[in-house]
mmCIF file of C-alpha atoms in Angstrom:
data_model
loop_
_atom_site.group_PDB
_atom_site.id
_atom_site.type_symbol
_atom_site.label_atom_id
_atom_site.label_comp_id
_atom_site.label_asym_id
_atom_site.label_seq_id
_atom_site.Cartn_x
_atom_site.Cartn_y
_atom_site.Cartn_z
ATOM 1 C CA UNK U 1 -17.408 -55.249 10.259
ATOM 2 C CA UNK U 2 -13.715 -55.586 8.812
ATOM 3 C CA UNK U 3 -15.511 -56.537 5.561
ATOM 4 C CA UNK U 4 -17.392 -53.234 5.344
ATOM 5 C CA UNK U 5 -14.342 -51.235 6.644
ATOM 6 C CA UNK U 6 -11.850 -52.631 3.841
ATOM 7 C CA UNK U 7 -14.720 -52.220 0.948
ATOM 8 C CA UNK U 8 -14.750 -48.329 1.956
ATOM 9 C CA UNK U 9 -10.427 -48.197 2.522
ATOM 10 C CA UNK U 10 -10.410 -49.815 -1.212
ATOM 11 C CA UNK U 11 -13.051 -47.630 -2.506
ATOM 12 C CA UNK U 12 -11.194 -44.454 -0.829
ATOM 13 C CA UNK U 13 -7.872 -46.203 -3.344
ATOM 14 C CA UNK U 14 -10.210 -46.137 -5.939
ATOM 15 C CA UNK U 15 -10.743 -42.474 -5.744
ATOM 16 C CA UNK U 16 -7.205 -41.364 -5.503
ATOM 17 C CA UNK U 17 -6.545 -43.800 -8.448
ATOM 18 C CA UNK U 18 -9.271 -42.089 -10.235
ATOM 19 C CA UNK U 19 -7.891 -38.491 -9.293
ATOM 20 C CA UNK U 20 -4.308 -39.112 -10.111
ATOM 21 C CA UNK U 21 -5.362 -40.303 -13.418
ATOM 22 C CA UNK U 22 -7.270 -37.152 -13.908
ATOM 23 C CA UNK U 23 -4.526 -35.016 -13.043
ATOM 24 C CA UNK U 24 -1.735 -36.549 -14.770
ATOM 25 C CA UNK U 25 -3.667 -36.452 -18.028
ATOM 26 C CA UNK U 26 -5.184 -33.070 -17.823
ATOM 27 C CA UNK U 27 -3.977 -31.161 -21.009
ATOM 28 C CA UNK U 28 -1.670 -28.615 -20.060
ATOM 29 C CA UNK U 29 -2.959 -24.965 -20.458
ATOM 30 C CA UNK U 30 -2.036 -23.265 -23.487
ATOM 31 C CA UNK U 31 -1.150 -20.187 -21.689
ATOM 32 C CA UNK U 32 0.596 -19.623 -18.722
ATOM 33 C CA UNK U 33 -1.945 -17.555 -16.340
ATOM 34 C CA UNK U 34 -0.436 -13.956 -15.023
ATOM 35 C CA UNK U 35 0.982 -14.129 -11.795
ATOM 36 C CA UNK U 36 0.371 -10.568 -11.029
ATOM 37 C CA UNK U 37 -2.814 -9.500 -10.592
ATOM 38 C CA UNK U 38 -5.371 -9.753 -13.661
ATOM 39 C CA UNK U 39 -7.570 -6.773 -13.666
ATOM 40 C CA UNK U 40 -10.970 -7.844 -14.803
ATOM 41 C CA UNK U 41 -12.162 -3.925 -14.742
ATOM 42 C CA UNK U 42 -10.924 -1.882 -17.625
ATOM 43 C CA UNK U 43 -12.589 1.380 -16.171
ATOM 44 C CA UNK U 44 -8.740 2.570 -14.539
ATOM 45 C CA UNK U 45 -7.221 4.777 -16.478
ATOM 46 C CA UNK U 46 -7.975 7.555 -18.935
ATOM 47 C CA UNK U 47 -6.291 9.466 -21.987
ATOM 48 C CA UNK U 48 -4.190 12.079 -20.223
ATOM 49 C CA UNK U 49 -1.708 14.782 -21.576
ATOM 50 C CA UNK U 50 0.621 15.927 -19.036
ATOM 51 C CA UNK U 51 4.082 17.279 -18.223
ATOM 52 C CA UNK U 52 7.279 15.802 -18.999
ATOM 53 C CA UNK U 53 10.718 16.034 -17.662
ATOM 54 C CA UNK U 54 11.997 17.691 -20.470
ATOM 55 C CA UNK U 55 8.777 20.468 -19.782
ATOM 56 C CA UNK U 56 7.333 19.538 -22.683
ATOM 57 C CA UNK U 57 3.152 18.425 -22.799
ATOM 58 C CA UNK U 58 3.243 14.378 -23.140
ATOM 59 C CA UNK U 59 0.193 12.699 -23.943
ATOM 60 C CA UNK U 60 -1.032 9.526 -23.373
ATOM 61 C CA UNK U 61 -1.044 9.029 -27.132
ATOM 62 C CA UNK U 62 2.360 8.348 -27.665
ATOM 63 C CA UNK U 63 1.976 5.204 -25.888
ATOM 64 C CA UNK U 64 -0.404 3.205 -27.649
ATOM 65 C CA UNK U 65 1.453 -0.004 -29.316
ATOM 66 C CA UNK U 66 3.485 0.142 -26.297
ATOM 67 C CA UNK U 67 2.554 -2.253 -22.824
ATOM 68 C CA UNK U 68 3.392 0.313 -19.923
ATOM 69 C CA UNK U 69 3.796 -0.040 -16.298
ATOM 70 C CA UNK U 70 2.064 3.407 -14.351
ATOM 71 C CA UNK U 71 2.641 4.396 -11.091
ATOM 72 C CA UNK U 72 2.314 7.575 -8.976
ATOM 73 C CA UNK U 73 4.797 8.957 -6.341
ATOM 74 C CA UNK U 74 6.853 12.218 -5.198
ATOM 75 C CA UNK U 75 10.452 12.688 -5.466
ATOM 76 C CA UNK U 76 10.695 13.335 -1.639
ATOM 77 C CA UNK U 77 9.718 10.083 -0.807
ATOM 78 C CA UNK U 78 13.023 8.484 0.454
ATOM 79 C CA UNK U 79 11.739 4.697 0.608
ATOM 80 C CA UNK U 80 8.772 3.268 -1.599
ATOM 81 C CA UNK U 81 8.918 5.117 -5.017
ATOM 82 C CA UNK U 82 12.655 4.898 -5.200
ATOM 83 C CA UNK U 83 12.249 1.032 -4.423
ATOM 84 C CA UNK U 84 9.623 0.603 -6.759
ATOM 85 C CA UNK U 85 11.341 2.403 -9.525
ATOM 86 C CA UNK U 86 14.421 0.409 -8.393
ATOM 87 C CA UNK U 87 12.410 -2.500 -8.845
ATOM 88 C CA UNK U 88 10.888 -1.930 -12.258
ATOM 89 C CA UNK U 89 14.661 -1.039 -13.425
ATOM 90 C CA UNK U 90 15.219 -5.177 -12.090
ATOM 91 C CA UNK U 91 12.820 -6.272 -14.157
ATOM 92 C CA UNK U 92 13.474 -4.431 -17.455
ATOM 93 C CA UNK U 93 17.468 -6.017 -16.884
ATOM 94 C CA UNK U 94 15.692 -9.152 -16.794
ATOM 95 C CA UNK U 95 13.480 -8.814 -19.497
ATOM 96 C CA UNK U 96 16.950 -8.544 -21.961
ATOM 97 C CA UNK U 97 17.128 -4.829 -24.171
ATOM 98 C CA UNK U 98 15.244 -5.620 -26.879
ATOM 99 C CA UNK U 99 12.616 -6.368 -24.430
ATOM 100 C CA UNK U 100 13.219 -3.275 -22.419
ATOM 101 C CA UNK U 101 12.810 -1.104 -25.369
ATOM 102 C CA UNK U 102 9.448 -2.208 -26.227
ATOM 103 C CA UNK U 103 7.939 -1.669 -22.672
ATOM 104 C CA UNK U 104 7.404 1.893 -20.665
ATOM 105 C CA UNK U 105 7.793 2.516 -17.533
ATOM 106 C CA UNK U 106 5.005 6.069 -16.051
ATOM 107 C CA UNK U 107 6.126 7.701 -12.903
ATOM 108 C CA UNK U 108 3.677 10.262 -12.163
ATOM 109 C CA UNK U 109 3.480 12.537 -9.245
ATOM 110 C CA UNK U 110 1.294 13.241 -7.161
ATOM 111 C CA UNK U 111 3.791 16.241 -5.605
ATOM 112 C CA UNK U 112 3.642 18.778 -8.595
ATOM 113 C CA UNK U 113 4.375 21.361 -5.799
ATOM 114 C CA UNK U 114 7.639 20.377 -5.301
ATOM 115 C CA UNK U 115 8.285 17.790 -8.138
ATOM 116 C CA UNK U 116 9.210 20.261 -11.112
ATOM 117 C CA UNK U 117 9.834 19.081 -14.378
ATOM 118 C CA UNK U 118 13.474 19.418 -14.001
ATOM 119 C CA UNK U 119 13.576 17.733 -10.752
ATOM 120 C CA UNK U 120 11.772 14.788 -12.367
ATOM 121 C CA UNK U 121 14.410 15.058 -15.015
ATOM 122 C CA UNK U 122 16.563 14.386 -13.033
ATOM 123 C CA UNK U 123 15.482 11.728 -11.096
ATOM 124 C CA UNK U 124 13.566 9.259 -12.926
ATOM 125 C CA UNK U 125 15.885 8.883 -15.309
ATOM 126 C CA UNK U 126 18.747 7.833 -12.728
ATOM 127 C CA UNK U 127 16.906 4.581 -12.398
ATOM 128 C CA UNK U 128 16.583 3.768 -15.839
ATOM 129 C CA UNK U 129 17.246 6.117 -18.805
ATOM 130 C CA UNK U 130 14.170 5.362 -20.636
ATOM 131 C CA UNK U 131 12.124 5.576 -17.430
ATOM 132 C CA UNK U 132 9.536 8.824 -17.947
ATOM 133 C CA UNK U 133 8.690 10.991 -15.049
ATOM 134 C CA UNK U 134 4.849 13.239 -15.446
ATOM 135 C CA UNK U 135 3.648 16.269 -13.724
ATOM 136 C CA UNK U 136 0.538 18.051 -13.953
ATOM 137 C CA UNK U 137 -1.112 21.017 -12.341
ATOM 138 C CA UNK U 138 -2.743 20.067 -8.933
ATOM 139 C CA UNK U 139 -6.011 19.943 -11.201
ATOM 140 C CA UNK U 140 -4.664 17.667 -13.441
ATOM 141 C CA UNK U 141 -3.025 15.512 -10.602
ATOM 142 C CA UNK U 142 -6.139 14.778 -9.380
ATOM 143 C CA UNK U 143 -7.954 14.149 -12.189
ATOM 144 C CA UNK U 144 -5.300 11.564 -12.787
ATOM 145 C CA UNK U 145 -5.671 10.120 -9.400
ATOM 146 C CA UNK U 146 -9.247 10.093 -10.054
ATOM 147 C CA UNK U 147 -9.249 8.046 -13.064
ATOM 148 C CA UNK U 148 -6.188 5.781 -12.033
ATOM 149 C CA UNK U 149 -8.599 5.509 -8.866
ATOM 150 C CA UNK U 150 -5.254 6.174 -6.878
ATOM 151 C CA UNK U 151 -4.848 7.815 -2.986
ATOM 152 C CA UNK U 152 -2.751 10.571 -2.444
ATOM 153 C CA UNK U 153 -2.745 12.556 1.069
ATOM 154 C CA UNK U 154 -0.143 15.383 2.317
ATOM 155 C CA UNK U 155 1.122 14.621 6.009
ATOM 156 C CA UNK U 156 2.208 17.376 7.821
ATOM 157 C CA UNK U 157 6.184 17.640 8.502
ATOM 158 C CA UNK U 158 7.862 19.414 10.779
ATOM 159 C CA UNK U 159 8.447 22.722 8.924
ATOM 160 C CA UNK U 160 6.273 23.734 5.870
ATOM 161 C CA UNK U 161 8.484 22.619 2.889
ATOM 162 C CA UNK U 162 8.791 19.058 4.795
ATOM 163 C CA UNK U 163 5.583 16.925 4.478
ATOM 164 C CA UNK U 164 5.481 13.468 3.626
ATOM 165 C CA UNK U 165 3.085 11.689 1.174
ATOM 166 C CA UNK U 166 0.308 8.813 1.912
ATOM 167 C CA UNK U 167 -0.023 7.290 -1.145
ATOM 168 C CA UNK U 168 -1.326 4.363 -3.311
ATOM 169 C CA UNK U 169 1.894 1.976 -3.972
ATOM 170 C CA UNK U 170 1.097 -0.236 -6.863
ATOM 171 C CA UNK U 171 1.881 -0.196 -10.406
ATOM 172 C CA UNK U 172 -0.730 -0.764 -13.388
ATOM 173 C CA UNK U 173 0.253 -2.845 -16.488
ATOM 174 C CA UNK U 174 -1.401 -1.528 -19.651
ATOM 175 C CA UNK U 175 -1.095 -4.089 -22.800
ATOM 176 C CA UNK U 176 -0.090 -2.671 -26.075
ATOM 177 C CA UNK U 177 -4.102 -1.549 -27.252
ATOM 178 C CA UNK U 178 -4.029 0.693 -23.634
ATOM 179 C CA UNK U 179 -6.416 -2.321 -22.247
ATOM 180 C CA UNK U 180 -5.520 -2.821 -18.584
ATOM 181 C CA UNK U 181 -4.548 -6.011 -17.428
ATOM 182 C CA UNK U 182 -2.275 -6.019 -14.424
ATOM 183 C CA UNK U 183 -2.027 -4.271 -10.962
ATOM 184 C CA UNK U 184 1.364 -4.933 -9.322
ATOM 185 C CA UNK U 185 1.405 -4.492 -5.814
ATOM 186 C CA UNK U 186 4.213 -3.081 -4.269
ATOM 187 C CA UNK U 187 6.848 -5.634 -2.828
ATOM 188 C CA UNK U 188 6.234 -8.671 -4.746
ATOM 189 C CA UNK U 189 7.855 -10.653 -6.193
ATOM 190 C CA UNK U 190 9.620 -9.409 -9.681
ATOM 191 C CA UNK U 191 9.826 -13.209 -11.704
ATOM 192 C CA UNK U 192 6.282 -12.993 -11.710
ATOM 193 C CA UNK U 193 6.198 -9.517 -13.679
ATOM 194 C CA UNK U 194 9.247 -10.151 -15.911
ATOM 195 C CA UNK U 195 6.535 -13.387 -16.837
ATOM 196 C CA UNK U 196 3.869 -10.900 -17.487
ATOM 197 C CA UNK U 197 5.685 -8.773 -19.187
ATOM 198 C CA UNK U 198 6.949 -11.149 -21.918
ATOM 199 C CA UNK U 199 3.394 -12.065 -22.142
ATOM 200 C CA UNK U 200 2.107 -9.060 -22.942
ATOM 201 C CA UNK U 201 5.041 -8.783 -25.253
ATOM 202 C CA UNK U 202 3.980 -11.791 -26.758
ATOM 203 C CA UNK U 203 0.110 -10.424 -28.049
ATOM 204 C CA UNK U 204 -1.614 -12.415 -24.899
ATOM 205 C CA UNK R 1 26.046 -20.594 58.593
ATOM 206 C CA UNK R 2 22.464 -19.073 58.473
ATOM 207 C CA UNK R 3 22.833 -16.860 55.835
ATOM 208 C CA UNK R 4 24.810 -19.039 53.441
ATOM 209 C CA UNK R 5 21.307 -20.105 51.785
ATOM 210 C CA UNK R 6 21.081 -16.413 51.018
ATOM 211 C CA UNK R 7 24.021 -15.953 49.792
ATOM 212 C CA UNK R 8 23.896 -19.085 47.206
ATOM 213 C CA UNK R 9 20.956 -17.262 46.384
ATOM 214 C CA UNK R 10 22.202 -13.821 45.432
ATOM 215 C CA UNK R 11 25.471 -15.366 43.313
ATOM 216 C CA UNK R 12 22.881 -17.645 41.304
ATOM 217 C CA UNK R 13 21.091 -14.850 40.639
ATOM 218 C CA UNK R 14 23.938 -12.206 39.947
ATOM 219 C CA UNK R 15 25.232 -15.184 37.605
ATOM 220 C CA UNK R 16 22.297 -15.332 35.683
ATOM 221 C CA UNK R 17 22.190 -11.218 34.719
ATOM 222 C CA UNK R 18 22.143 -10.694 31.336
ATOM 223 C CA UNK R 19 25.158 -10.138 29.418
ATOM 224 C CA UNK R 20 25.470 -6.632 27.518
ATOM 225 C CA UNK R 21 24.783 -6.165 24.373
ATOM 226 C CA UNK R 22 27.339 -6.791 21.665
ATOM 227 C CA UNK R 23 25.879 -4.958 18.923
ATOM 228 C CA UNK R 24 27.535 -4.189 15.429
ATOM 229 C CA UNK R 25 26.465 -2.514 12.405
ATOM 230 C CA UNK R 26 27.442 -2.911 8.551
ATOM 231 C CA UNK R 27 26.436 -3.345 4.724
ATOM 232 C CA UNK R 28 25.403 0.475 5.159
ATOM 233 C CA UNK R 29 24.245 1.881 2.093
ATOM 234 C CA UNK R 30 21.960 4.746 0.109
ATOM 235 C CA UNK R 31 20.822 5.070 -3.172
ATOM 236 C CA UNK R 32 22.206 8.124 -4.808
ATOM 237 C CA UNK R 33 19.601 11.253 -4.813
ATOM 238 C CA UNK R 34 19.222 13.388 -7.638
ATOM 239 C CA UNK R 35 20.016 16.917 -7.327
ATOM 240 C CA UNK R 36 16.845 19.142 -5.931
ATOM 241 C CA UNK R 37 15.890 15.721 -4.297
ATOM 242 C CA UNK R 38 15.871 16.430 -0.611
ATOM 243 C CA UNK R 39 15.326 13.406 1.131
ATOM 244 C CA UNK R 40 17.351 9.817 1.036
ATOM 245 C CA UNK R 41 17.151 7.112 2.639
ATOM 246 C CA UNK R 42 19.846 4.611 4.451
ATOM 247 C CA UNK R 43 19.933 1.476 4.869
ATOM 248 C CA UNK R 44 21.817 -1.351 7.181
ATOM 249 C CA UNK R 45 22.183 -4.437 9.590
ATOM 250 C CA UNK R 46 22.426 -4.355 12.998
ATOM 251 C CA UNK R 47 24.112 -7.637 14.550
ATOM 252 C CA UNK R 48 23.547 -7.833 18.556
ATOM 253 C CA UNK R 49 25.623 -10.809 19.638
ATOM 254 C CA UNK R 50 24.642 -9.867 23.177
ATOM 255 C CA UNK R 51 21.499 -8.712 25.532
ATOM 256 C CA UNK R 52 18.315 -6.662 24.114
ATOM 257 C CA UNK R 53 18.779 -3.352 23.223
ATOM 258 C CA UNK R 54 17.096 -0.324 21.674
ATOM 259 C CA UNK R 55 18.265 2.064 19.120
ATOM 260 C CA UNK R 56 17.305 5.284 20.196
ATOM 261 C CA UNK R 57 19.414 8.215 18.033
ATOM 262 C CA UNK R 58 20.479 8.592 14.176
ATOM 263 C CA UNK R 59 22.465 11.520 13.365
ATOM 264 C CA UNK R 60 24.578 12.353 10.375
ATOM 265 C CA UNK R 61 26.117 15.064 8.665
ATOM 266 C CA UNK R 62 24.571 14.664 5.347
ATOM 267 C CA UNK R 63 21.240 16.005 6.635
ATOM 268 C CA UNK R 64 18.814 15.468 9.461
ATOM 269 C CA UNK R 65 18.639 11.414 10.287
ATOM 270 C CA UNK R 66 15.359 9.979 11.303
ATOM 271 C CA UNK R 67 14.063 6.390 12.144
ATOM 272 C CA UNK R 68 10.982 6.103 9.464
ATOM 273 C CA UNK R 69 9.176 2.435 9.207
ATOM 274 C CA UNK R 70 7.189 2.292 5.268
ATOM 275 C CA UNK R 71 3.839 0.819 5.829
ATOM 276 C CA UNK R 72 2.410 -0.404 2.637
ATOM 277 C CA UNK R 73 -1.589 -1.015 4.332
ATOM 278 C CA UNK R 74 -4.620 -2.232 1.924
ATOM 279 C CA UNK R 75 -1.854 -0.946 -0.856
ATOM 280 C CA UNK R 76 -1.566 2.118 0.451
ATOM 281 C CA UNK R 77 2.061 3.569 1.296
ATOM 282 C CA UNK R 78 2.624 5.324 4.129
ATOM 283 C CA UNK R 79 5.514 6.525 6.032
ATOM 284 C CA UNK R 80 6.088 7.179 9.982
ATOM 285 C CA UNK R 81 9.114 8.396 12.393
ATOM 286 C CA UNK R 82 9.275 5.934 14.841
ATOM 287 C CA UNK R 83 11.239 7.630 18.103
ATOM 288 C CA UNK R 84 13.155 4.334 18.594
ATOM 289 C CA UNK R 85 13.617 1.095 17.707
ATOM 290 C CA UNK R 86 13.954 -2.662 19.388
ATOM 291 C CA UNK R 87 17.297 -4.833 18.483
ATOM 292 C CA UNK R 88 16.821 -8.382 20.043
ATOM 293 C CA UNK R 89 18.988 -10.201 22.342
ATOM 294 C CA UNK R 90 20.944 -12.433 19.859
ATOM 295 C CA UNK R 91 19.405 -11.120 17.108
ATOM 296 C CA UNK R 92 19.734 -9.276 13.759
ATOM 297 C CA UNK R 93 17.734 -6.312 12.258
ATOM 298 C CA UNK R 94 17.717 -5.093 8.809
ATOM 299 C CA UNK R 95 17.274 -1.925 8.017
ATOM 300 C CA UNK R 96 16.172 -2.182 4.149
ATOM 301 C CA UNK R 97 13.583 -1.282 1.503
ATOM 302 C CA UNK R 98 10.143 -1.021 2.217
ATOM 303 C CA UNK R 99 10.797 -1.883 5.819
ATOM 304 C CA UNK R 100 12.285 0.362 8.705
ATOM 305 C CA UNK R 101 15.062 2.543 7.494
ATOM 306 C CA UNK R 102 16.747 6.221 8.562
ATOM 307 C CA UNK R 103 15.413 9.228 6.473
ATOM 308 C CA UNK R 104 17.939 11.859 5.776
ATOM 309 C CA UNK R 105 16.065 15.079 4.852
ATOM 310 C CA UNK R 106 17.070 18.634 4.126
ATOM 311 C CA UNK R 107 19.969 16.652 2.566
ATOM 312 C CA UNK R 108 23.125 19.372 2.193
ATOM 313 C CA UNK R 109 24.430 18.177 -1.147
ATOM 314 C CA UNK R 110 23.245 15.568 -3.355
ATOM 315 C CA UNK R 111 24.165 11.855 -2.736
ATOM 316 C CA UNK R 112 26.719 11.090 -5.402
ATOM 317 C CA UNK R 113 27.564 7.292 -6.324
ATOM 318 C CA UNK R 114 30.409 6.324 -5.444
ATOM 319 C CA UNK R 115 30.751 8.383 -2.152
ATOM 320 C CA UNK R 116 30.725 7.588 1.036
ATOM 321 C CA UNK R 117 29.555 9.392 4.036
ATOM 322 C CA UNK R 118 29.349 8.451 7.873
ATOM 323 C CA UNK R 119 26.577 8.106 9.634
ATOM 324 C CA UNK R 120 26.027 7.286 13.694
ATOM 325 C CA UNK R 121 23.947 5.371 15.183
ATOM 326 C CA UNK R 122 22.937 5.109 19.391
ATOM 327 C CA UNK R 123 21.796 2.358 21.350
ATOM 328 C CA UNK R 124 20.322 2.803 24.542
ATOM 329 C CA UNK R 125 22.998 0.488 26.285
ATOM 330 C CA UNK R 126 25.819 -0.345 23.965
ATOM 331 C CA UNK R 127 26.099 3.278 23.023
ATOM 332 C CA UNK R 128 27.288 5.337 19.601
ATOM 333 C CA UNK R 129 28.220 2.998 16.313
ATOM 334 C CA UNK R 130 29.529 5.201 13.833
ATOM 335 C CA UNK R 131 29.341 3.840 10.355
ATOM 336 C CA UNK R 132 30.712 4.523 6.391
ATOM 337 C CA UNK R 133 27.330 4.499 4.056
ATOM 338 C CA UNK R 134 28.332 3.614 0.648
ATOM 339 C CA UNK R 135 26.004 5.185 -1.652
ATOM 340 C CA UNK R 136 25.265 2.976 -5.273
ATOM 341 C CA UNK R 137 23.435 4.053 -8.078
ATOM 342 C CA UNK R 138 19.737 4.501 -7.823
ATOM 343 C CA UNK R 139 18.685 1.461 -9.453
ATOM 344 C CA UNK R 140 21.522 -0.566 -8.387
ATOM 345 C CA UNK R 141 19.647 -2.390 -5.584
#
């Protein structure tokens, strides 16, 4: 009985022994994995030409070569867009200038009632200078939100020129080809996107 | 003689009524809002030292002060008033980013950096804190 009992309690050692040798001599990966979200679909997005702050049409053109961060809000939304673009101002500072200059940050809105160019000019910028803020007609809007596959949904205020905005919070990552490879969700944490960043900087 | 169990009774109980609450509130602070840019949003700790309390009023000058709690559900924001909020016994709450925070709309003149603007705040029991918000640059935290 004891016999039997210590053969399996030695042949339990043995498999540890066996599993520690395993994982100590693993080769280490060549690559560090994303810690944000990898997007295995590449069928978000589109080629788009809208609005700048400066009222002038932008189009989605100018950005290939270029990883970019995308993300849609409205200028009346006291909390989550200023936080995010708070947030993706963090992570450019961490990511060093020469970094910073190489990577753009998209905040489109999905308010082009109220979010005029000049209003946009004026905001987005505060966060970070080279941070870009897009408007489009409501047609255009929602084509966007189509093909960025993104929620948007006026709630009622109390007077007319009041309403608040339901709306998708993440952020999409676009490498330097316009491939998509990351979706950020809103309030995590920003090491793990300064790491994607630089590895999408990098050619990975 | 009878009613001296009674009366043991009613002091251990009166002794064991909760202390008020001892509330404080500080590190108040808002982003600066761009001109045209109606709505801000501040932000702040409430320390209660003492018994469970509710906030129940926001009111500035700057513009018209509402609790709002951001719900970010199946990645989807969304925003609601709430008409009041709980502050613990011996407990803190922090009003910040993406959590529970007051909304100032219809905002009378932009937020500038560097100013500073007071703002109150009423609990149910311990009554009216007035504080300073400090307002920082929009990126700044």
């Amino acid at each position: 009985m004891l016999g039997k009992l210590r053969l399996i309690l030695w042949g339990l050692v043995a498999v540890a022994v066996a599993a520690l040798v395993f994982l100590l001599t693993r080769p280490a990966p060549e690559l560090p994995a994303p810690t944000t979200t990898e997007m295995p679909l590449a069928s978000i997005g589109g080629p788009f030409t809208l609005v700048g702050g400066d009222g002038q049409p932008f189009s989605s053109a100018r950005l290939a070569g270029k990883p970019f961060a995308i993300f849609f809000g409205f200028t009346h939304c006291p909390d989550v867009c200023p936080t995010t673009l708070a947030e993706m101002k963090g992570v450019l500072d961490k990511l060093g200038p020469d970094d910073a200059r190489r990577v753009q940050v998209l905040f489109v809105t999905i308010d082009p009632k109220r979010d005029t160019p000049a209003l946009l000019a004026n905001y987005v910028p505060a966060f970070h200078p080279s941070f870009l803020g897009l408007v489009g007609s409501p047609e255009a809007t929602a084509k966007m939100a189509k093909d960025f596959k993104v929620f948007y949904q006026k709630v009622p205020g109390k007077t007319p020129g009041s309403y608040s905005m339901d709306h998708s919070a993440g952020s999409y990552v676009y490498d330097p080809q316009g491939r998509l490879r990351l979706f950020v969700r809103h309030g995590m944490p920003l090491e793990g996107l300064v790491a994607d960043f630089k590895l999408l900087l990098g050619g990975q | 003689m009878k009613f001296a169990p009674l009366l043991i009774a009613v002091a251990l109980t009166a002794s064991c009524a909760p202390a008020a609450p001892d509330i404080a509130v500080g590190d108040a602070w808002a982003r600066a809002t761009a001109p045209g840019q109606s709505s801000g949003a501040v932000y702040a700790t409430i320390t209660n030292r003492g018994a469970a309390d509710r906030l129940v009023e926001v009111a500035s000058e700057a513009g018209t002060a509402m609790l709002h709690h951001s719900d970010n559900i199946d990645g989807i924001a969304r925003m609601r008033m709430l008409p009041e909020l709980a502050i613990p016994a011996d407990g803190k709450v922090d009003l910040a980013p993406g959590n529970t925070h007051i909304m100032l709309t219809g905002l009378a003149a932009p937020l500038a950096i560097g100013a500073e603007f007071p703002l109150t705040l009423r609990f149910a029991k311990a009554g009216p804190r007035t504080v300073k918000v400090e307002v920082v640059a929009a990126g700044a935290r």
